[in-house]
Amino acid sequence: MARLTILRYPDPRLHKVAQPVAAVDDGIRRLVDDMLETMYAAEGVGLAATQVDVHRRVIVMDTSEQRDHPIVLINPELSWRSPEFRLAEEGCLSVPAIYDKVERHASVKVQALGRDGEPFEMHAEDLAAVCVQHEMDHLVGKVFVEYLSALKRDRIRTKMIKKTRDEAGKA
Ligand code: GNR
Ligand code: NI
């Protein structure tokens, strides 16, 4: 397994649209395993392939307390969205140290293929529901800051450019 580099907002590659996976082969399984290692190392609850500059419809997540329940979603599609919405604080590994509230469906059902290539359906609520919707946005090139006001987004953009530049200078 290998740790992958996570793209940082405002990298334009975060806005690319991912393509469906044609077959769950060894290459996809390796990608999944590398994404899981990267997600756990970064202490994230989810990671979309877009964030590691692979533009395929692949998501990994683990919202369990013990961090021992990896979930793999290949070619995910929402089959149901609750009529209720919920406002919750979000963060993103591609926008480190920035948190703000986003409104999402309170619960969703998602159909996907697992790491074994078998189809399954999952009912997600609470943090898992937020995470599924956040990760599926990444696959269509959308980052959570795009739900915020233009003013907030521009401030975040400026802050992130400075932060990335400062960190590069230190290294
Ligand atoms: O680690 C993450 N935490 C998180 C918290 C609230 C709402 C969404 C998330 S997803 C984020 C990891 C990430 O950036 N996934 O794309
Ligand atoms: Ni994210």
Short mmCIF file of N, CA and C and ligand atoms in Angstrom, two decimals:
data_model
loop_
_atom_site.label_atom_id
_atom_site.label_comp_id
_atom_site.label_asym_id
_atom_site.label_seq_id
_atom_site.Cartn_x
_atom_site.Cartn_y
_atom_site.Cartn_z
N MET A 1 0.86 -1.20 0.00
CA MET A 1 0.00 0.00 0.00
C MET A 1 0.89 1.24 0.00
N ALA A 2 0.31 2.33 -0.41
CA ALA A 2 1.07 3.58 -0.49
C ALA A 2 0.18 4.75 -0.10
N ARG A 3 0.83 5.75 0.48
CA ARG A 3 0.10 6.96 0.84
C ARG A 3 0.11 7.91 -0.34
N LEU A 4 -1.05 8.42 -0.68
CA LEU A 4 -1.19 9.28 -1.86
C LEU A 4 -1.23 10.75 -1.43
N THR A 5 -0.89 11.63 -2.35
CA THR A 5 -0.91 13.08 -2.08
C THR A 5 -2.34 13.61 -2.29
N ILE A 6 -2.82 14.35 -1.30
CA ILE A 6 -4.17 14.92 -1.38
C ILE A 6 -4.10 16.33 -1.97
N LEU A 7 -4.84 16.56 -3.05
CA LEU A 7 -4.89 17.88 -3.68
C LEU A 7 -5.51 18.88 -2.72
N ARG A 8 -5.01 20.12 -2.80
CA ARG A 8 -5.52 21.19 -1.94
C ARG A 8 -6.27 22.25 -2.73
N TYR A 9 -7.43 22.62 -2.19
CA TYR A 9 -8.17 23.76 -2.72
C TYR A 9 -7.25 24.97 -2.72
N PRO A 10 -7.23 25.81 -3.76
CA PRO A 10 -8.06 25.81 -4.97
C PRO A 10 -7.43 25.13 -6.18
N ASP A 11 -6.91 23.93 -6.07
CA ASP A 11 -6.34 23.23 -7.22
C ASP A 11 -7.45 22.96 -8.26
N PRO A 12 -7.26 23.38 -9.50
CA PRO A 12 -8.31 23.17 -10.53
C PRO A 12 -8.67 21.71 -10.76
N ARG A 13 -7.74 20.79 -10.43
CA ARG A 13 -8.02 19.36 -10.64
C ARG A 13 -9.12 18.85 -9.72
N LEU A 14 -9.40 19.60 -8.62
CA LEU A 14 -10.52 19.22 -7.73
C LEU A 14 -11.87 19.43 -8.41
N HIS A 15 -11.87 20.10 -9.55
CA HIS A 15 -13.15 20.37 -10.23
C HIS A 15 -13.38 19.48 -11.45
N LYS A 16 -12.52 18.48 -11.63
CA LYS A 16 -12.72 17.53 -12.73
C LYS A 16 -13.85 16.55 -12.36
N VAL A 17 -14.55 16.08 -13.38
CA VAL A 17 -15.65 15.13 -13.17
C VAL A 17 -15.11 13.71 -13.34
N ALA A 18 -15.36 12.86 -12.35
CA ALA A 18 -14.85 11.48 -12.38
C ALA A 18 -15.68 10.61 -13.33
N GLN A 19 -15.03 9.65 -13.94
CA GLN A 19 -15.70 8.71 -14.86
C GLN A 19 -16.02 7.40 -14.12
N PRO A 20 -17.10 6.73 -14.53
CA PRO A 20 -17.43 5.45 -13.89
C PRO A 20 -16.31 4.42 -14.07
N VAL A 21 -16.21 3.51 -13.12
CA VAL A 21 -15.26 2.41 -13.18
C VAL A 21 -15.87 1.33 -14.07
N ALA A 22 -15.12 0.89 -15.09
CA ALA A 22 -15.65 -0.12 -16.03
C ALA A 22 -15.60 -1.51 -15.41
N ALA A 23 -14.54 -1.81 -14.68
CA ALA A 23 -14.41 -3.14 -14.06
C ALA A 23 -13.60 -3.01 -12.78
N VAL A 24 -14.04 -3.70 -11.73
CA VAL A 24 -13.31 -3.67 -10.46
C VAL A 24 -12.17 -4.70 -10.57
N ASP A 25 -11.03 -4.21 -11.07
CA ASP A 25 -9.89 -5.09 -11.30
C ASP A 25 -8.79 -4.81 -10.27
N ASP A 26 -7.62 -5.43 -10.47
CA ASP A 26 -6.51 -5.25 -9.51
C ASP A 26 -6.10 -3.80 -9.36
N GLY A 27 -6.15 -3.04 -10.46
CA GLY A 27 -5.77 -1.62 -10.41
C GLY A 27 -6.70 -0.82 -9.52
N ILE A 28 -7.99 -1.11 -9.62
CA ILE A 28 -8.97 -0.41 -8.78
C ILE A 28 -8.81 -0.84 -7.32
N ARG A 29 -8.58 -2.13 -7.10
CA ARG A 29 -8.39 -2.60 -5.71
C ARG A 29 -7.15 -1.98 -5.09
N ARG A 30 -6.10 -1.79 -5.89
CA ARG A 30 -4.90 -1.14 -5.37
C ARG A 30 -5.20 0.32 -5.02
N LEU A 31 -5.96 1.00 -5.92
CA LEU A 31 -6.36 2.39 -5.67
C LEU A 31 -7.15 2.48 -4.36
N VAL A 32 -8.12 1.57 -4.19
CA VAL A 32 -8.95 1.54 -2.98
C VAL A 32 -8.07 1.38 -1.73
N ASP A 33 -7.13 0.45 -1.77
CA ASP A 33 -6.27 0.19 -0.61
C ASP A 33 -5.38 1.40 -0.31
N ASP A 34 -4.85 2.02 -1.35
CA ASP A 34 -4.02 3.22 -1.16
C ASP A 34 -4.86 4.38 -0.61
N MET A 35 -6.10 4.49 -1.09
CA MET A 35 -6.98 5.57 -0.60
C MET A 35 -7.33 5.33 0.88
N LEU A 36 -7.55 4.08 1.26
CA LEU A 36 -7.85 3.79 2.67
C LEU A 36 -6.65 4.14 3.54
N GLU A 37 -5.46 3.76 3.10
CA GLU A 37 -4.26 4.08 3.88
C GLU A 37 -4.12 5.60 4.02
N THR A 38 -4.36 6.31 2.93
CA THR A 38 -4.24 7.77 2.91
C THR A 38 -5.27 8.42 3.83
N MET A 39 -6.52 7.91 3.77
CA MET A 39 -7.60 8.45 4.61
C MET A 39 -7.29 8.23 6.09
N TYR A 40 -6.88 7.03 6.46
CA TYR A 40 -6.59 6.75 7.88
C TYR A 40 -5.40 7.57 8.37
N ALA A 41 -4.37 7.70 7.52
CA ALA A 41 -3.18 8.47 7.90
C ALA A 41 -3.54 9.94 8.13
N ALA A 42 -4.48 10.45 7.33
CA ALA A 42 -4.88 11.86 7.43
C ALA A 42 -5.99 12.06 8.47
N GLU A 43 -6.44 10.95 9.08
CA GLU A 43 -7.52 10.99 10.07
C GLU A 43 -8.81 11.60 9.51
N GLY A 44 -9.09 11.27 8.25
CA GLY A 44 -10.35 11.71 7.64
C GLY A 44 -11.42 10.66 7.80
N VAL A 45 -12.68 11.06 7.65
CA VAL A 45 -13.78 10.09 7.70
C VAL A 45 -14.15 9.61 6.30
N GLY A 46 -13.60 10.27 5.27
CA GLY A 46 -13.89 9.85 3.91
C GLY A 46 -12.83 10.40 2.97
N LEU A 47 -12.78 9.83 1.78
CA LEU A 47 -11.86 10.32 0.75
C LEU A 47 -12.41 9.93 -0.61
N ALA A 48 -12.42 10.88 -1.54
CA ALA A 48 -12.88 10.61 -2.90
C ALA A 48 -11.65 10.56 -3.81
N ALA A 49 -11.70 9.70 -4.84
CA ALA A 49 -10.55 9.53 -5.75
C ALA A 49 -10.10 10.86 -6.36
N THR A 50 -11.06 11.75 -6.62
CA THR A 50 -10.75 13.08 -7.15
C THR A 50 -9.68 13.78 -6.32
N GLN A 51 -9.75 13.60 -4.99
CA GLN A 51 -8.82 14.29 -4.08
C GLN A 51 -7.38 13.80 -4.23
N VAL A 52 -7.21 12.60 -4.78
CA VAL A 52 -5.85 12.08 -5.02
C VAL A 52 -5.55 12.08 -6.53
N ASP A 53 -6.29 12.94 -7.24
CA ASP A 53 -6.06 13.19 -8.67
C ASP A 53 -6.29 11.95 -9.55
N VAL A 54 -7.22 11.10 -9.11
CA VAL A 54 -7.64 9.96 -9.94
C VAL A 54 -9.12 10.20 -10.23
N HIS A 55 -9.46 10.37 -11.51
CA HIS A 55 -10.81 10.84 -11.83
C HIS A 55 -11.74 9.70 -12.23
N ARG A 56 -11.92 8.81 -11.25
CA ARG A 56 -12.79 7.64 -11.34
C ARG A 56 -13.77 7.69 -10.16
N ARG A 57 -14.97 7.08 -10.36
CA ARG A 57 -15.99 7.16 -9.31
C ARG A 57 -15.70 6.14 -8.18
N VAL A 58 -14.78 6.51 -7.31
CA VAL A 58 -14.37 5.67 -6.18
C VAL A 58 -14.32 6.52 -4.91
N ILE A 59 -14.95 6.00 -3.85
CA ILE A 59 -14.97 6.66 -2.54
C ILE A 59 -14.59 5.64 -1.49
N VAL A 60 -13.84 6.06 -0.48
CA VAL A 60 -13.67 5.24 0.72
C VAL A 60 -14.14 6.07 1.91
N MET A 61 -14.68 5.43 2.92
CA MET A 61 -15.07 6.15 4.12
C MET A 61 -15.05 5.24 5.34
N ASP A 62 -14.97 5.85 6.51
CA ASP A 62 -15.07 5.13 7.77
C ASP A 62 -15.52 6.13 8.82
N THR A 63 -16.79 6.05 9.18
CA THR A 63 -17.33 6.99 10.18
C THR A 63 -17.48 6.31 11.54
N SER A 64 -16.90 5.11 11.67
CA SER A 64 -16.98 4.40 12.95
C SER A 64 -16.06 5.04 13.98
N GLU A 65 -16.44 4.90 15.25
CA GLU A 65 -15.66 5.46 16.34
C GLU A 65 -14.27 4.80 16.42
N GLN A 66 -14.27 3.49 16.25
CA GLN A 66 -13.03 2.71 16.38
C GLN A 66 -12.12 2.78 15.16
N ARG A 67 -12.63 3.39 14.06
CA ARG A 67 -11.85 3.46 12.81
C ARG A 67 -11.51 2.07 12.30
N ASP A 68 -12.48 1.17 12.41
CA ASP A 68 -12.24 -0.22 12.01
C ASP A 68 -13.36 -0.72 11.10
N HIS A 69 -14.06 0.22 10.43
CA HIS A 69 -15.17 -0.18 9.57
C HIS A 69 -15.08 0.52 8.20
N PRO A 70 -14.06 0.12 7.40
CA PRO A 70 -13.90 0.75 6.08
C PRO A 70 -15.07 0.43 5.16
N ILE A 71 -15.54 1.44 4.44
CA ILE A 71 -16.60 1.25 3.44
C ILE A 71 -16.06 1.73 2.10
N VAL A 72 -16.26 0.91 1.07
CA VAL A 72 -15.79 1.23 -0.27
C VAL A 72 -17.01 1.39 -1.16
N LEU A 73 -17.09 2.52 -1.87
CA LEU A 73 -18.21 2.79 -2.77
C LEU A 73 -17.65 3.04 -4.16
N ILE A 74 -17.90 2.10 -5.08
CA ILE A 74 -17.45 2.25 -6.47
C ILE A 74 -18.70 2.49 -7.33
N ASN A 75 -18.63 3.47 -8.19
CA ASN A 75 -19.79 3.90 -9.02
C ASN A 75 -21.03 4.17 -8.16
N PRO A 76 -20.90 4.94 -7.09
CA PRO A 76 -22.04 5.19 -6.20
C PRO A 76 -23.12 6.03 -6.88
N GLU A 77 -24.37 5.71 -6.57
CA GLU A 77 -25.50 6.53 -7.02
C GLU A 77 -26.49 6.59 -5.87
N LEU A 78 -27.09 7.76 -5.65
CA LEU A 78 -28.11 7.87 -4.61
C LEU A 78 -29.42 7.30 -5.15
N SER A 79 -30.03 6.38 -4.40
CA SER A 79 -31.31 5.80 -4.83
C SER A 79 -32.47 6.41 -4.06
N TRP A 80 -32.17 7.13 -2.98
CA TRP A 80 -33.20 7.78 -2.18
C TRP A 80 -32.57 8.89 -1.36
N ARG A 81 -33.30 10.01 -1.23
CA ARG A 81 -32.85 11.14 -0.40
C ARG A 81 -33.99 11.49 0.53
N SER A 82 -33.74 11.67 1.81
CA SER A 82 -34.82 12.04 2.74
C SER A 82 -35.34 13.43 2.40
N PRO A 83 -36.64 13.65 2.59
CA PRO A 83 -37.16 15.00 2.37
C PRO A 83 -36.65 15.99 3.41
N GLU A 84 -36.16 15.47 4.55
CA GLU A 84 -35.64 16.36 5.59
C GLU A 84 -34.20 16.73 5.29
N PHE A 85 -33.86 17.96 5.63
CA PHE A 85 -32.49 18.42 5.49
C PHE A 85 -31.91 18.66 6.86
N ARG A 86 -30.58 18.71 6.94
CA ARG A 86 -29.93 19.00 8.20
C ARG A 86 -28.70 19.87 7.95
N LEU A 87 -28.50 20.84 8.83
CA LEU A 87 -27.35 21.74 8.74
C LEU A 87 -26.27 21.20 9.67
N ALA A 88 -25.11 20.88 9.14
CA ALA A 88 -24.04 20.34 9.99
C ALA A 88 -22.68 20.89 9.55
N GLU A 89 -21.78 20.96 10.52
CA GLU A 89 -20.44 21.46 10.27
C GLU A 89 -19.65 20.46 9.42
N GLU A 90 -18.97 20.96 8.40
CA GLU A 90 -18.15 20.09 7.57
C GLU A 90 -16.72 20.60 7.50
N GLY A 91 -15.83 19.65 7.24
CA GLY A 91 -14.44 19.97 6.96
C GLY A 91 -14.05 19.17 5.74
N CYS A 92 -12.84 19.38 5.24
CA CYS A 92 -12.41 18.62 4.05
C CYS A 92 -10.89 18.51 4.08
N LEU A 93 -10.38 17.33 3.79
CA LEU A 93 -8.93 17.12 3.77
C LEU A 93 -8.26 17.97 2.69
N SER A 94 -9.03 18.41 1.70
CA SER A 94 -8.48 19.27 0.65
C SER A 94 -8.57 20.75 1.01
N VAL A 95 -9.22 21.04 2.16
CA VAL A 95 -9.32 22.44 2.64
C VAL A 95 -9.01 22.42 4.14
N PRO A 96 -7.78 22.04 4.52
CA PRO A 96 -7.46 21.80 5.92
C PRO A 96 -7.71 23.01 6.82
N ALA A 97 -8.22 22.72 8.03
CA ALA A 97 -8.44 23.71 9.09
C ALA A 97 -9.57 24.70 8.80
N ILE A 98 -10.38 24.40 7.81
CA ILE A 98 -11.55 25.24 7.51
C ILE A 98 -12.81 24.41 7.79
N TYR A 99 -13.71 24.98 8.59
CA TYR A 99 -14.96 24.28 8.92
C TYR A 99 -16.11 25.24 8.77
N ASP A 100 -17.20 24.77 8.16
CA ASP A 100 -18.39 25.62 8.10
C ASP A 100 -19.62 24.74 7.88
N LYS A 101 -20.77 25.34 8.13
CA LYS A 101 -22.01 24.57 8.06
C LYS A 101 -22.56 24.46 6.65
N VAL A 102 -23.02 23.25 6.33
CA VAL A 102 -23.62 22.98 5.01
C VAL A 102 -24.92 22.21 5.24
N GLU A 103 -25.93 22.53 4.42
CA GLU A 103 -27.21 21.83 4.52
C GLU A 103 -27.21 20.65 3.55
N ARG A 104 -27.55 19.49 4.07
CA ARG A 104 -27.59 18.25 3.27
C ARG A 104 -28.87 17.49 3.59
N HIS A 105 -29.21 16.50 2.75
CA HIS A 105 -30.29 15.58 3.11
C HIS A 105 -29.90 14.89 4.42
N ALA A 106 -30.87 14.73 5.32
CA ALA A 106 -30.58 14.14 6.64
C ALA A 106 -30.16 12.68 6.50
N SER A 107 -30.79 11.95 5.55
CA SER A 107 -30.36 10.58 5.29
C SER A 107 -30.53 10.26 3.81
N VAL A 108 -29.75 9.31 3.35
CA VAL A 108 -29.76 8.92 1.92
C VAL A 108 -29.56 7.41 1.81
N LYS A 109 -30.00 6.87 0.67
CA LYS A 109 -29.65 5.48 0.33
C LYS A 109 -28.73 5.54 -0.86
N VAL A 110 -27.64 4.80 -0.80
CA VAL A 110 -26.67 4.79 -1.89
C VAL A 110 -26.47 3.37 -2.39
N GLN A 111 -26.46 3.24 -3.73
CA GLN A 111 -26.16 1.95 -4.36
C GLN A 111 -24.77 2.07 -4.95
N ALA A 112 -23.98 1.02 -4.77
CA ALA A 112 -22.61 1.05 -5.27
C ALA A 112 -22.09 -0.37 -5.41
N LEU A 113 -20.88 -0.48 -5.95
CA LEU A 113 -20.16 -1.75 -5.94
C LEU A 113 -19.15 -1.69 -4.81
N GLY A 114 -18.94 -2.81 -4.15
CA GLY A 114 -17.93 -2.89 -3.10
C GLY A 114 -16.57 -3.23 -3.68
N ARG A 115 -15.58 -3.40 -2.81
CA ARG A 115 -14.21 -3.74 -3.23
C ARG A 115 -14.17 -5.06 -3.99
N ASP A 116 -15.17 -5.93 -3.69
CA ASP A 116 -15.27 -7.24 -4.36
C ASP A 116 -16.03 -7.15 -5.70
N GLY A 117 -16.47 -5.95 -6.06
CA GLY A 117 -17.20 -5.78 -7.32
C GLY A 117 -18.67 -6.12 -7.24
N GLU A 118 -19.12 -6.52 -6.03
CA GLU A 118 -20.53 -6.88 -5.84
C GLU A 118 -21.38 -5.66 -5.50
N PRO A 119 -22.57 -5.52 -6.12
CA PRO A 119 -23.44 -4.40 -5.80
C PRO A 119 -24.05 -4.51 -4.40
N PHE A 120 -24.23 -3.38 -3.75
CA PHE A 120 -24.90 -3.36 -2.45
C PHE A 120 -25.59 -2.01 -2.28
N GLU A 121 -26.49 -1.95 -1.32
CA GLU A 121 -27.17 -0.69 -1.01
C GLU A 121 -26.93 -0.38 0.47
N MET A 122 -26.73 0.90 0.76
CA MET A 122 -26.46 1.30 2.13
C MET A 122 -27.37 2.47 2.50
N HIS A 123 -27.94 2.39 3.69
CA HIS A 123 -28.73 3.51 4.22
C HIS A 123 -27.81 4.30 5.15
N ALA A 124 -27.59 5.56 4.82
CA ALA A 124 -26.67 6.38 5.61
C ALA A 124 -27.43 7.49 6.32
N GLU A 125 -27.12 7.66 7.60
CA GLU A 125 -27.68 8.79 8.35
C GLU A 125 -26.59 9.44 9.19
N ASP A 126 -26.93 10.55 9.83
CA ASP A 126 -25.97 11.28 10.66
C ASP A 126 -24.69 11.58 9.87
N LEU A 127 -23.53 11.36 10.51
CA LEU A 127 -22.26 11.71 9.85
C LEU A 127 -22.06 10.93 8.54
N ALA A 128 -22.51 9.67 8.51
CA ALA A 128 -22.34 8.88 7.28
C ALA A 128 -23.10 9.51 6.11
N ALA A 129 -24.29 10.06 6.38
CA ALA A 129 -25.09 10.70 5.33
C ALA A 129 -24.38 11.96 4.83
N VAL A 130 -23.84 12.73 5.76
CA VAL A 130 -23.10 13.94 5.39
C VAL A 130 -21.91 13.54 4.53
N CYS A 131 -21.19 12.52 5.00
CA CYS A 131 -19.96 12.08 4.33
C CYS A 131 -20.25 11.58 2.91
N VAL A 132 -21.26 10.73 2.74
CA VAL A 132 -21.60 10.21 1.41
C VAL A 132 -21.88 11.37 0.45
N GLN A 133 -22.67 12.34 0.89
CA GLN A 133 -23.02 13.47 0.02
C GLN A 133 -21.81 14.35 -0.28
N HIS A 134 -20.97 14.56 0.73
CA HIS A 134 -19.73 15.34 0.57
C HIS A 134 -18.80 14.66 -0.45
N GLU A 135 -18.64 13.33 -0.31
CA GLU A 135 -17.72 12.59 -1.21
C GLU A 135 -18.29 12.53 -2.63
N MET A 136 -19.61 12.34 -2.75
CA MET A 136 -20.19 12.28 -4.10
C MET A 136 -20.09 13.62 -4.80
N ASP A 137 -20.12 14.70 -4.05
CA ASP A 137 -19.87 16.03 -4.64
C ASP A 137 -18.46 16.09 -5.22
N HIS A 138 -17.46 15.56 -4.47
CA HIS A 138 -16.08 15.57 -5.00
C HIS A 138 -16.03 14.90 -6.37
N LEU A 139 -16.78 13.81 -6.54
CA LEU A 139 -16.73 13.06 -7.81
C LEU A 139 -17.30 13.85 -8.99
N VAL A 140 -18.10 14.88 -8.69
CA VAL A 140 -18.57 15.75 -9.78
C VAL A 140 -17.86 17.12 -9.72
N GLY A 141 -16.72 17.14 -9.04
CA GLY A 141 -15.87 18.33 -9.06
C GLY A 141 -16.30 19.43 -8.11
N LYS A 142 -17.11 19.07 -7.11
CA LYS A 142 -17.62 20.10 -6.20
C LYS A 142 -17.00 19.97 -4.80
N VAL A 143 -16.51 21.08 -4.28
CA VAL A 143 -15.91 21.15 -2.94
C VAL A 143 -16.88 21.89 -2.03
N PHE A 144 -16.97 21.49 -0.75
CA PHE A 144 -18.02 22.03 0.14
C PHE A 144 -18.02 23.55 0.25
N VAL A 145 -16.87 24.19 0.05
CA VAL A 145 -16.82 25.67 0.17
C VAL A 145 -17.68 26.34 -0.91
N GLU A 146 -18.02 25.60 -1.95
CA GLU A 146 -18.87 26.16 -3.01
C GLU A 146 -20.31 26.37 -2.56
N TYR A 147 -20.68 25.80 -1.40
CA TYR A 147 -22.02 26.05 -0.83
C TYR A 147 -22.03 27.33 0.00
N LEU A 148 -20.84 27.85 0.32
CA LEU A 148 -20.77 29.04 1.18
C LEU A 148 -20.93 30.29 0.31
N SER A 149 -21.04 31.45 0.96
CA SER A 149 -21.18 32.70 0.22
C SER A 149 -19.90 32.97 -0.57
N ALA A 150 -20.01 33.76 -1.63
CA ALA A 150 -18.84 34.11 -2.45
C ALA A 150 -17.78 34.81 -1.59
N LEU A 151 -18.23 35.60 -0.62
CA LEU A 151 -17.30 36.30 0.26
C LEU A 151 -16.48 35.33 1.08
N LYS A 152 -17.17 34.37 1.73
CA LYS A 152 -16.47 33.36 2.54
C LYS A 152 -15.53 32.52 1.68
N ARG A 153 -16.04 32.13 0.51
CA ARG A 153 -15.24 31.27 -0.38
C ARG A 153 -13.96 31.98 -0.82
N ASP A 154 -14.07 33.26 -1.14
CA ASP A 154 -12.89 34.02 -1.57
C ASP A 154 -11.90 34.18 -0.44
N ARG A 155 -12.41 34.37 0.78
CA ARG A 155 -11.51 34.46 1.95
C ARG A 155 -10.78 33.15 2.16
N ILE A 156 -11.51 32.04 2.01
CA ILE A 156 -10.91 30.71 2.18
C ILE A 156 -9.86 30.47 1.10
N ARG A 157 -10.20 30.85 -0.12
CA ARG A 157 -9.27 30.68 -1.24
C ARG A 157 -7.94 31.41 -0.97
N THR A 158 -8.04 32.66 -0.54
CA THR A 158 -6.85 33.47 -0.25
C THR A 158 -6.03 32.85 0.89
N LYS A 159 -6.74 32.43 1.94
CA LYS A 159 -6.10 31.82 3.10
C LYS A 159 -5.35 30.54 2.71
N MET A 160 -5.99 29.73 1.89
CA MET A 160 -5.40 28.46 1.47
C MET A 160 -4.17 28.68 0.58
N ILE A 161 -4.23 29.66 -0.30
CA ILE A 161 -3.08 29.96 -1.17
C ILE A 161 -1.90 30.38 -0.31
N LYS A 162 -2.15 31.25 0.68
CA LYS A 162 -1.09 31.71 1.60
C LYS A 162 -0.51 30.53 2.37
N LYS A 163 -1.40 29.73 2.94
CA LYS A 163 -1.00 28.58 3.77
C LYS A 163 -0.13 27.60 2.98
N THR A 164 -0.55 27.30 1.75
CA THR A 164 0.20 26.37 0.89
C THR A 164 1.56 26.97 0.54
N ARG A 165 1.59 28.28 0.29
CA ARG A 165 2.84 28.96 -0.05
C ARG A 165 3.78 28.97 1.16
N ASP A 166 3.25 29.29 2.34
CA ASP A 166 4.06 29.32 3.57
C ASP A 166 4.66 27.95 3.87
N GLU A 167 3.84 26.91 3.72
CA GLU A 167 4.32 25.56 4.01
C GLU A 167 5.41 25.14 3.02
N ALA A 168 5.28 25.55 1.78
CA ALA A 168 6.28 25.22 0.76
C ALA A 168 7.59 25.94 1.07
N GLY A 169 7.50 27.15 1.62
CA GLY A 169 8.68 27.95 1.96
C GLY A 169 9.47 27.34 3.10
N LYS A 170 8.77 26.75 4.05
CA LYS A 170 9.40 26.13 5.24
C LYS A 170 10.19 24.87 4.87
N ALA A 171 9.65 24.13 3.89
CA ALA A 171 10.22 22.81 3.56
C ALA A 171 11.62 22.92 2.92
O1 GNR B 1 -12.55 14.00 7.31
C1 GNR B 1 -13.56 14.59 6.93
N1 GNR B 1 -14.46 15.00 7.85
C2 GNR B 1 -15.71 15.49 7.54
C3 GNR B 1 -16.42 16.10 8.55
C4 GNR B 1 -17.66 16.61 8.32
C5 GNR B 1 -18.22 16.50 7.07
C6 GNR B 1 -17.51 15.91 6.03
C7 GNR B 1 -16.26 15.40 6.26
S1 GNR B 1 -15.39 14.62 4.99
C8 GNR B 1 -13.75 14.88 5.51
C9 GNR B 1 -12.79 14.11 4.62
C10 GNR B 1 -12.86 14.64 3.20
O2 GNR B 1 -12.43 15.69 2.86
N2 GNR B 1 -13.52 13.91 2.34
O3 GNR B 1 -13.69 14.34 1.09
NI NI B 2 -13.63 16.50 1.17
#
